[in-house]
Tab-separated table of C-alpha atoms in Angstrom:
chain	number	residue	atom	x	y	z
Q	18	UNK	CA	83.033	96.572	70.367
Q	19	UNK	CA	81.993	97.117	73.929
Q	20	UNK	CA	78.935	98.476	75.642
Q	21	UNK	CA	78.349	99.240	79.741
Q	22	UNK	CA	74.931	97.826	81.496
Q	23	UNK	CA	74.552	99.285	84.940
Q	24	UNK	CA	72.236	98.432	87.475
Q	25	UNK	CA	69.092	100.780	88.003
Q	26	UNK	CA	67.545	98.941	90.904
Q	27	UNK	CA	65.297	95.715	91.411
Q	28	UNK	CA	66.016	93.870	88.159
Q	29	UNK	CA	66.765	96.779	86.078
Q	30	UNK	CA	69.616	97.142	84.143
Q	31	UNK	CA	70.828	99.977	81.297
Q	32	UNK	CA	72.684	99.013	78.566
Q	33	UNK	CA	74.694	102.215	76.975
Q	34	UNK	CA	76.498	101.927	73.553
Q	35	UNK	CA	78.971	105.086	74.195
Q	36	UNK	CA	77.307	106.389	71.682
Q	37	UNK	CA	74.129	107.870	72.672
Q	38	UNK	CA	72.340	105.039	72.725
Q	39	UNK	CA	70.815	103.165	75.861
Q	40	UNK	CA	68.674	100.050	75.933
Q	41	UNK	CA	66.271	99.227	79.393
Q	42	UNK	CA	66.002	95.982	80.366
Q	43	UNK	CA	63.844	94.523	83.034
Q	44	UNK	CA	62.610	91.054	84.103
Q	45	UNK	CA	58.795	90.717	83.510
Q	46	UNK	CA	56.870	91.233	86.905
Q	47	UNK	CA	56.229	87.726	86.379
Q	48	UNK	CA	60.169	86.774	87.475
Q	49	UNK	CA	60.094	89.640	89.864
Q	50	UNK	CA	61.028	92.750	87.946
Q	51	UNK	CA	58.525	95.728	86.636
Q	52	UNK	CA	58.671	94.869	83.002
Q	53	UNK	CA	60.023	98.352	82.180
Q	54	UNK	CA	62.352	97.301	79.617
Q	55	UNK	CA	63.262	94.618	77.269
Q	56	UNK	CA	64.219	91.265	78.480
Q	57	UNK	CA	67.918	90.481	77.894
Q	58	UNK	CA	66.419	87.386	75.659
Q	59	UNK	CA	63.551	89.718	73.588
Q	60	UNK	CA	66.746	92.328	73.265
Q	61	UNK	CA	68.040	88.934	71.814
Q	62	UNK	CA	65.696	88.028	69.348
Q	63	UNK	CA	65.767	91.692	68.233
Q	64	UNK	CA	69.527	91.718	68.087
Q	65	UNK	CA	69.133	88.358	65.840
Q	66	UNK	CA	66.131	90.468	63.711
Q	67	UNK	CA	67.846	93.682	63.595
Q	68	UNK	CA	71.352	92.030	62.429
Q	69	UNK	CA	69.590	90.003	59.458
Q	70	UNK	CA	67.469	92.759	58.561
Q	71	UNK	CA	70.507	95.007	57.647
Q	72	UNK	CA	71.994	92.168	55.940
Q	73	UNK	CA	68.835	91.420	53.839
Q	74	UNK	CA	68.544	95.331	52.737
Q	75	UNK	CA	71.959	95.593	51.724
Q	76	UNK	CA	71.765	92.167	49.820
Q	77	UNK	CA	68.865	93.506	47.841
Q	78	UNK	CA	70.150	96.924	47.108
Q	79	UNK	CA	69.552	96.289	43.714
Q	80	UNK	CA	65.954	96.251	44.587
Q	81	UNK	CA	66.050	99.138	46.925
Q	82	UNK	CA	63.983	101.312	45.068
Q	83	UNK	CA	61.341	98.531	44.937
Q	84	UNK	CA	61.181	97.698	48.755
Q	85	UNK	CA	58.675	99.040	50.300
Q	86	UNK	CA	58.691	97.012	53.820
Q	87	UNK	CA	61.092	94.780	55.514
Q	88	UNK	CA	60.098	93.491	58.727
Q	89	UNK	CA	61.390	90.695	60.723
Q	90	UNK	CA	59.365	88.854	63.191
Q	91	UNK	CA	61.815	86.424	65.700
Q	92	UNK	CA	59.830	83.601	67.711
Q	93	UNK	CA	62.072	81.761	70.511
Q	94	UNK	CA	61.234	78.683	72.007
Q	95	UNK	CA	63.139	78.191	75.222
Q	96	UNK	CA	64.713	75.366	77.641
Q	97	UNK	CA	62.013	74.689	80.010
Q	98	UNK	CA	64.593	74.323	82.975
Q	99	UNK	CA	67.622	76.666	83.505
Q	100	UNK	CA	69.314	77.758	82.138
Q	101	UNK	CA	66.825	78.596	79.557
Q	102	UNK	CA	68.306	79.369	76.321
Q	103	UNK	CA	66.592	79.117	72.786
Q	104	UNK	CA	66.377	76.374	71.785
Q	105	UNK	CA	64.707	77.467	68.243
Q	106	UNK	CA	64.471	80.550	66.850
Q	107	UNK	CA	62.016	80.898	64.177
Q	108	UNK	CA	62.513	84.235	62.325
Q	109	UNK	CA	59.506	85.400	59.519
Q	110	UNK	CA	60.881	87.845	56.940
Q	111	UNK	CA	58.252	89.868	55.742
Q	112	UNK	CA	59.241	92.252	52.311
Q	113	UNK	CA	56.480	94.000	50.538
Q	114	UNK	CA	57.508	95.456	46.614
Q	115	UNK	CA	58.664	94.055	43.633
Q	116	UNK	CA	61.093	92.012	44.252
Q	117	UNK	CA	61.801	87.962	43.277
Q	118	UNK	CA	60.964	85.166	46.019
Q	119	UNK	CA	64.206	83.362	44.645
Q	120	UNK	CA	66.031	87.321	45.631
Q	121	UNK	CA	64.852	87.341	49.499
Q	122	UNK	CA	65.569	83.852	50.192
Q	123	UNK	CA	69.032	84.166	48.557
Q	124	UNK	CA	69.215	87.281	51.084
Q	125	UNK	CA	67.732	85.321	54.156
Q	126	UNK	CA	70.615	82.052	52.999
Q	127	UNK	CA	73.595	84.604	52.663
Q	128	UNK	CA	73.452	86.772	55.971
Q	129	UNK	CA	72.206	83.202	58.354
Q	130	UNK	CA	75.385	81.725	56.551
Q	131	UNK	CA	77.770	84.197	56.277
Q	132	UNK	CA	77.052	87.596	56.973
Q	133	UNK	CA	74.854	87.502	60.397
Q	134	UNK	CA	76.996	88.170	62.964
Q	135	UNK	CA	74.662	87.843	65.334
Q	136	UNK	CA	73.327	84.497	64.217
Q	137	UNK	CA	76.723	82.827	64.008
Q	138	UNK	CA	77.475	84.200	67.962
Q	139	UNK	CA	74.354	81.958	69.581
Q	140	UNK	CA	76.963	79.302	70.195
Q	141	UNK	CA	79.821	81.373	70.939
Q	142	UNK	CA	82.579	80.107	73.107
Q	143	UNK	CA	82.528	82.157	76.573
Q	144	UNK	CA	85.160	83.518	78.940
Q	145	UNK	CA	84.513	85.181	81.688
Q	146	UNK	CA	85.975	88.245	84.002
Q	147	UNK	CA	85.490	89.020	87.862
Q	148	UNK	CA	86.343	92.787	89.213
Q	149	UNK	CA	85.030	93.289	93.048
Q	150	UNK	CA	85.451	96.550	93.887
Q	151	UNK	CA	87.675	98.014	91.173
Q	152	UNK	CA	89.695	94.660	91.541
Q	153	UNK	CA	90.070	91.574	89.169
Q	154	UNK	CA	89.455	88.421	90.959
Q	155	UNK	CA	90.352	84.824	89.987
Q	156	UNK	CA	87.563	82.054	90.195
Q	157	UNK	CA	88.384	80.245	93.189
């Protein structure tokens, strides 16, 4: 899996899938950018939302016909000195329909435990690549 963020200026930056797909992020005008995108930690949260949400609908297939909302609300508190990464993530499922309490929370337990991809990545072990000017460069 790979995706391409480019630079559109100022704090900008466009992520594109290769599919069709694009994603603006911006800082908030508050760290100097114009706010006309998603912050790379809200794009996050929704990444973390999105990637559970898909898990919890396909867990309760069986129910499908009986869903009528899913929605996934994701609430970060962050490091108050850099760098500032979550450090809790508090994510409200909301399902409307007939469906079992015991159902959803077996749904919620199964993709934070094993399915989530996104969830089991927050601590993931980083490497890291430099290219300057169409050129890979070591870290000195």
């Amino acid at each position: 899996m790979k995706v391409s963020t480019k630079w559109q200026g100022g704090f900008a930056f466009t992520m594109d899938n290769g599919k069709g797909y694009d994603l603006p992020m911006d800082a908030g005008t508050t760290a100097g950018g114009n706010g006309e995108g998603v912050s790379p930690m809200e794009a996050l949260l929704g990444s973390l939302a999105g990637c559970m949400g898909i898990d919890i609908f396909m867990i309760l297939k069986p129910y499908q016909e009986k869903i009528e909302r899913i929605e996934l609300e994701t609430d970060g508190e962050r490091n108050e000195e850099p760098p500032k990464y979550f450090k809790k993530i508090q994510v409200t499922v909301h399902v409307d329909g007939d469906i079992p309490a015991s159902r959803i929370w077996r749904a919620v337990n199964l993709s934070n435990d094993k399915y989530c991809s996104v969830a089991n990545s927050l601590k993931a072990e980083l490497s890291y690549k430099v290219v300057l000017n169409g050129e890979e460069v070591n870290q000195a």
